[in-house]
């Protein structure tokens, strides 16, 4: 079974600074997708970034980028120039057929 | 991006009654939809996979007779919580993949908060 581990229950970052959220996963598959979702207090799940496992190039979306290490089964999210609106729960997710989520990391952004 | 809606957004019911939650893909077709449950301050736990035209696939430990799923059309899946009890109170979220069952990105509904008195 696939498992996703987020070892940081909570993280804090100063506004305008950079923060990295960690995620590791376990799978025997070679073709899959990885995602970071953001869940603000409204609880609407918002896609932040996605990575196809067959692509070696790390995905980037504006201030958000990932460090995808396939051999190490690691998929960390870097948020640059953090903004107050980035404060939320962040979930790492693995998808081959269905989607499995990590436990989440609560990010606080300090003004 | 693709839009998934859920109705109702919140519901309060008495113990022993049944509650139906709808999940709709508004601007794309979805032969597969997923139902999740989320307890406060916890992650999303996959309950079942809803398949259009066939039976739903339930995760281990999820009672299929209690959580009835019907995928009535390519844009609608429903989750019925039968004989609800207070322990069924939770936040229920559906999602649908864009681009087929193995579409690379899932889009989530806004969720339904169920409170059973």
Short mmCIF file of C-alpha atoms in Angstrom, two decimals:
data_model
loop_
_atom_site.label_atom_id
_atom_site.label_comp_id
_atom_site.label_asym_id
_atom_site.label_seq_id
_atom_site.Cartn_x
_atom_site.Cartn_y
_atom_site.Cartn_z
CA UNK A 1 0.00 0.00 0.00
CA UNK A 2 1.13 3.50 -0.72
CA UNK A 3 1.81 5.72 2.27
CA UNK A 4 2.57 9.40 2.45
CA UNK A 5 4.44 10.87 5.41
CA UNK A 6 4.63 14.49 6.43
CA UNK A 7 6.89 14.70 9.43
CA UNK A 8 6.24 18.35 10.27
CA UNK A 9 2.85 18.84 11.97
CA UNK A 10 3.45 22.58 12.17
CA UNK A 11 5.76 25.07 10.52
CA UNK A 12 6.17 28.79 10.89
CA UNK A 13 7.71 31.35 8.56
CA UNK A 14 8.23 35.07 8.60
CA UNK A 15 6.45 37.01 5.90
CA UNK A 16 8.65 37.37 2.78
CA UNK A 17 10.91 34.54 3.88
CA UNK A 18 11.23 31.04 2.43
CA UNK A 19 9.96 27.83 3.98
CA UNK A 20 10.24 24.18 2.95
CA UNK A 21 7.66 21.54 3.78
CA UNK A 22 8.77 17.92 3.75
CA UNK A 23 7.06 14.87 2.34
CA UNK A 24 8.13 11.30 1.78
CA UNK A 25 6.17 8.47 0.28
CA UNK A 26 6.39 4.77 -0.20
CA UNK A 27 5.54 3.02 -3.45
CA UNK A 28 6.71 0.24 -5.67
CA UNK A 29 5.33 1.91 -8.77
CA UNK A 30 7.35 3.89 -11.26
CA UNK A 31 4.59 5.94 -12.88
CA UNK A 32 2.53 8.13 -10.56
CA UNK A 33 1.71 11.69 -9.68
CA UNK A 34 2.54 13.76 -6.64
CA UNK A 35 0.69 16.82 -5.45
CA UNK A 36 0.69 19.52 -2.86
CA UNK A 37 -2.74 20.79 -1.85
CA UNK A 38 -3.52 23.75 0.34
CA UNK A 39 -6.53 23.75 2.66
CA UNK A 40 -7.34 27.17 4.14
CA UNK A 41 -9.88 27.62 6.95
CA UNK A 42 -12.69 27.42 4.39
CA UNK A 43 -11.60 23.76 3.98
CA UNK A 44 -11.69 23.98 0.19
CA UNK A 45 -8.83 21.92 -1.19
CA UNK A 46 -6.73 24.00 -3.55
CA UNK A 47 -4.12 22.52 -5.86
CA UNK A 48 -0.76 24.15 -5.32
CA UNK A 49 1.52 22.15 -7.55
CA UNK A 50 1.82 18.74 -9.18
CA UNK A 51 4.68 16.57 -10.36
CA UNK A 52 4.67 13.67 -12.78
CA UNK A 53 7.03 10.97 -11.56
CA UNK A 54 8.47 10.34 -15.02
CA UNK A 55 9.64 13.95 -15.26
CA UNK A 56 13.00 14.66 -13.73
CA UNK A 57 12.54 18.40 -13.86
CA UNK A 58 11.14 19.86 -10.68
CA UNK A 59 7.76 21.55 -11.07
CA UNK A 60 7.41 25.25 -10.32
CA UNK A 61 4.37 27.50 -10.02
CA UNK A 62 5.29 31.10 -9.35
CA UNK A 63 6.48 31.23 -5.71
CA UNK A 64 5.99 27.50 -5.24
CA UNK A 65 8.48 24.88 -6.28
CA UNK A 66 9.22 21.29 -5.44
CA UNK A 67 12.34 19.24 -4.88
CA UNK A 68 11.46 15.83 -6.26
CA UNK A 69 13.92 13.07 -5.44
CA UNK A 70 12.47 9.92 -6.98
CA UNK A 71 15.07 7.51 -5.72
CA UNK A 72 14.73 8.83 -2.21
CA UNK A 73 10.93 9.03 -2.57
CA UNK A 74 10.98 12.57 -1.35
CA UNK A 75 8.80 15.45 -2.51
CA UNK A 76 9.31 18.70 -0.63
CA UNK A 77 7.54 22.00 -1.25
CA UNK A 78 9.37 25.31 -1.15
CA UNK A 79 7.40 28.49 -0.71
CA UNK A 80 9.37 31.61 -1.52
CA UNK A 81 8.49 35.16 -0.49
CA UNK A 82 5.86 33.84 1.91
CA UNK A 83 2.65 35.81 2.14
CA UNK A 84 0.03 36.01 4.85
CA UNK A 85 -2.39 34.29 2.50
CA UNK A 86 -0.16 31.23 2.38
CA UNK A 87 -1.17 30.33 5.92
CA UNK A 88 -3.10 27.06 5.71
CA UNK A 89 -2.86 23.31 6.07
CA UNK A 90 -0.71 21.80 3.36
CA UNK A 91 -1.22 18.21 2.29
CA UNK A 92 1.16 16.15 0.24
CA UNK A 93 -0.60 13.56 -1.91
CA UNK A 94 0.31 10.57 -4.03
CA UNK A 95 -1.84 9.39 -6.89
CA UNK A 96 -1.69 6.40 -9.13
CA UNK A 97 -5.30 5.23 -9.21
CA UNK A 98 -6.78 6.91 -6.16
CA UNK A 99 -5.22 9.65 -4.10
CA UNK A 100 -3.57 9.19 -0.72
CA UNK A 101 -2.79 12.08 1.56
CA UNK A 102 -0.21 12.77 4.21
CA UNK A 103 -1.23 13.94 7.67
CA UNK A 104 -0.69 17.56 6.75
CA UNK A 105 1.48 20.46 7.87
CA UNK A 106 -0.03 23.56 9.37
CA UNK A 107 1.82 26.61 8.09
CA UNK A 108 1.72 29.85 10.03
CA UNK A 109 2.97 33.05 8.42
CA UNK A 110 4.13 35.74 10.82
CA UNK A 111 3.81 39.39 9.75
CA UNK B 1 -9.78 25.11 -13.74
CA UNK B 2 -12.45 22.45 -13.42
CA UNK B 3 -15.24 22.97 -10.91
CA UNK B 4 -16.77 20.43 -8.57
CA UNK B 5 -19.76 21.34 -6.44
CA UNK B 6 -21.26 19.71 -3.40
CA UNK B 7 -24.70 20.06 -1.90
CA UNK B 8 -25.55 20.73 0.80
CA UNK B 9 -22.60 22.59 2.27
CA UNK B 10 -23.77 21.74 5.74
CA UNK B 11 -26.52 19.62 7.23
CA UNK B 12 -27.79 18.87 10.70
CA UNK B 13 -29.91 15.79 11.22
CA UNK B 14 -31.33 13.66 13.98
CA UNK B 15 -29.84 10.34 14.87
CA UNK B 16 -31.39 7.52 12.88
CA UNK B 17 -32.22 9.55 9.80
CA UNK B 18 -30.54 9.36 6.41
CA UNK B 19 -28.70 12.15 4.68
CA UNK B 20 -27.84 12.46 1.00
CA UNK B 21 -24.87 14.47 -0.23
CA UNK B 22 -24.48 15.34 -3.91
CA UNK B 23 -21.25 15.81 -5.80
CA UNK B 24 -21.33 17.32 -9.28
CA UNK B 25 -18.67 18.00 -11.85
CA UNK B 26 -19.91 21.22 -13.42
CA UNK B 27 -17.85 21.59 -16.55
CA UNK B 28 -16.43 18.17 -17.24
CA UNK B 29 -17.50 14.55 -17.18
CA UNK B 30 -16.24 12.20 -14.53
CA UNK B 31 -16.69 8.44 -14.79
CA UNK B 32 -14.97 8.19 -11.44
CA UNK B 33 -15.38 10.27 -8.32
CA UNK B 34 -13.91 9.87 -4.89
CA UNK B 35 -15.41 10.38 -1.46
CA UNK B 36 -13.31 11.41 1.51
CA UNK B 37 -13.97 11.96 5.15
CA UNK B 38 -12.06 14.46 7.24
CA UNK B 39 -12.19 14.75 11.00
CA UNK B 40 -11.15 18.02 12.66
CA UNK B 41 -7.44 18.70 12.38
CA UNK B 42 -6.88 15.47 10.51
CA UNK B 43 -6.13 14.47 6.95
CA UNK B 44 -8.50 13.29 4.26
CA UNK B 45 -9.28 9.62 4.42
CA UNK B 46 -10.52 7.93 1.27
CA UNK B 47 -13.84 6.23 1.88
CA UNK B 48 -14.79 4.94 -1.53
CA UNK B 49 -14.42 5.27 -5.27
CA UNK B 50 -17.62 5.98 -7.14
CA UNK B 51 -17.85 4.47 -10.60
CA UNK B 52 -20.40 5.52 -13.19
CA UNK B 53 -22.40 2.52 -14.32
CA UNK B 54 -21.00 0.09 -11.78
CA UNK B 55 -20.70 -0.51 -8.07
CA UNK B 56 -18.61 1.68 -5.87
CA UNK B 57 -15.36 0.41 -4.45
CA UNK B 58 -15.08 0.85 -0.70
CA UNK B 59 -11.93 1.17 1.36
CA UNK B 60 -11.29 -1.35 4.07
CA UNK B 61 -13.28 -0.60 7.19
CA UNK B 62 -15.94 1.50 5.44
CA UNK B 63 -19.42 0.01 5.74
CA UNK B 64 -20.94 -0.03 2.29
CA UNK B 65 -24.44 -0.55 3.67
CA UNK B 66 -24.08 2.56 5.77
CA UNK B 67 -22.48 4.78 3.17
CA UNK B 68 -24.43 4.20 -0.01
CA UNK B 69 -22.89 5.57 -3.17
CA UNK B 70 -24.67 6.03 -6.47
CA UNK B 71 -22.96 7.39 -9.55
CA UNK B 72 -26.09 8.32 -11.46
CA UNK B 73 -24.52 10.08 -14.41
CA UNK B 74 -21.22 11.29 -15.77
CA UNK B 75 -21.52 14.44 -13.70
CA UNK B 76 -23.23 13.30 -10.49
CA UNK B 77 -22.32 11.04 -7.60
CA UNK B 78 -24.28 10.83 -4.37
CA UNK B 79 -23.29 9.65 -0.92
CA UNK B 80 -26.11 8.65 1.41
CA UNK B 81 -25.34 8.23 5.07
CA UNK B 82 -28.00 5.81 6.27
CA UNK B 83 -29.25 5.68 9.85
CA UNK B 84 -26.82 8.38 10.82
CA UNK B 85 -25.37 8.47 14.31
CA UNK B 86 -23.33 11.14 16.13
CA UNK B 87 -20.11 9.32 15.29
CA UNK B 88 -20.87 9.90 11.61
CA UNK B 89 -20.54 13.64 12.17
CA UNK B 90 -17.67 14.76 10.01
CA UNK B 91 -16.63 16.77 6.98
CA UNK B 92 -17.24 14.89 3.73
CA UNK B 93 -15.39 15.89 0.58
CA UNK B 94 -15.74 14.59 -2.94
CA UNK B 95 -13.33 14.89 -5.82
CA UNK B 96 -13.26 14.13 -9.51
CA UNK B 97 -10.26 13.59 -11.77
CA UNK B 98 -10.03 15.64 -14.92
CA UNK B 99 -9.06 13.53 -17.90
CA UNK B 100 -10.56 10.17 -17.01
CA UNK B 101 -10.21 7.82 -14.02
CA UNK B 102 -6.45 8.21 -14.06
CA UNK B 103 -6.54 11.85 -14.95
CA UNK B 104 -3.58 13.52 -13.44
CA UNK B 105 -5.35 16.13 -11.36
CA UNK B 106 -8.27 15.80 -9.00
CA UNK B 107 -10.57 18.68 -8.34
CA UNK B 108 -12.30 18.87 -5.03
CA UNK B 109 -15.73 19.95 -3.98
CA UNK B 110 -16.07 22.49 -1.17
CA UNK B 111 -17.13 19.80 1.29
CA UNK B 112 -20.21 19.04 3.36
CA UNK B 113 -20.25 19.37 7.10
CA UNK B 114 -22.54 16.77 8.64
CA UNK B 115 -23.68 17.07 12.23
CA UNK B 116 -25.77 14.28 13.68
CA UNK B 117 -27.58 15.13 16.89
#
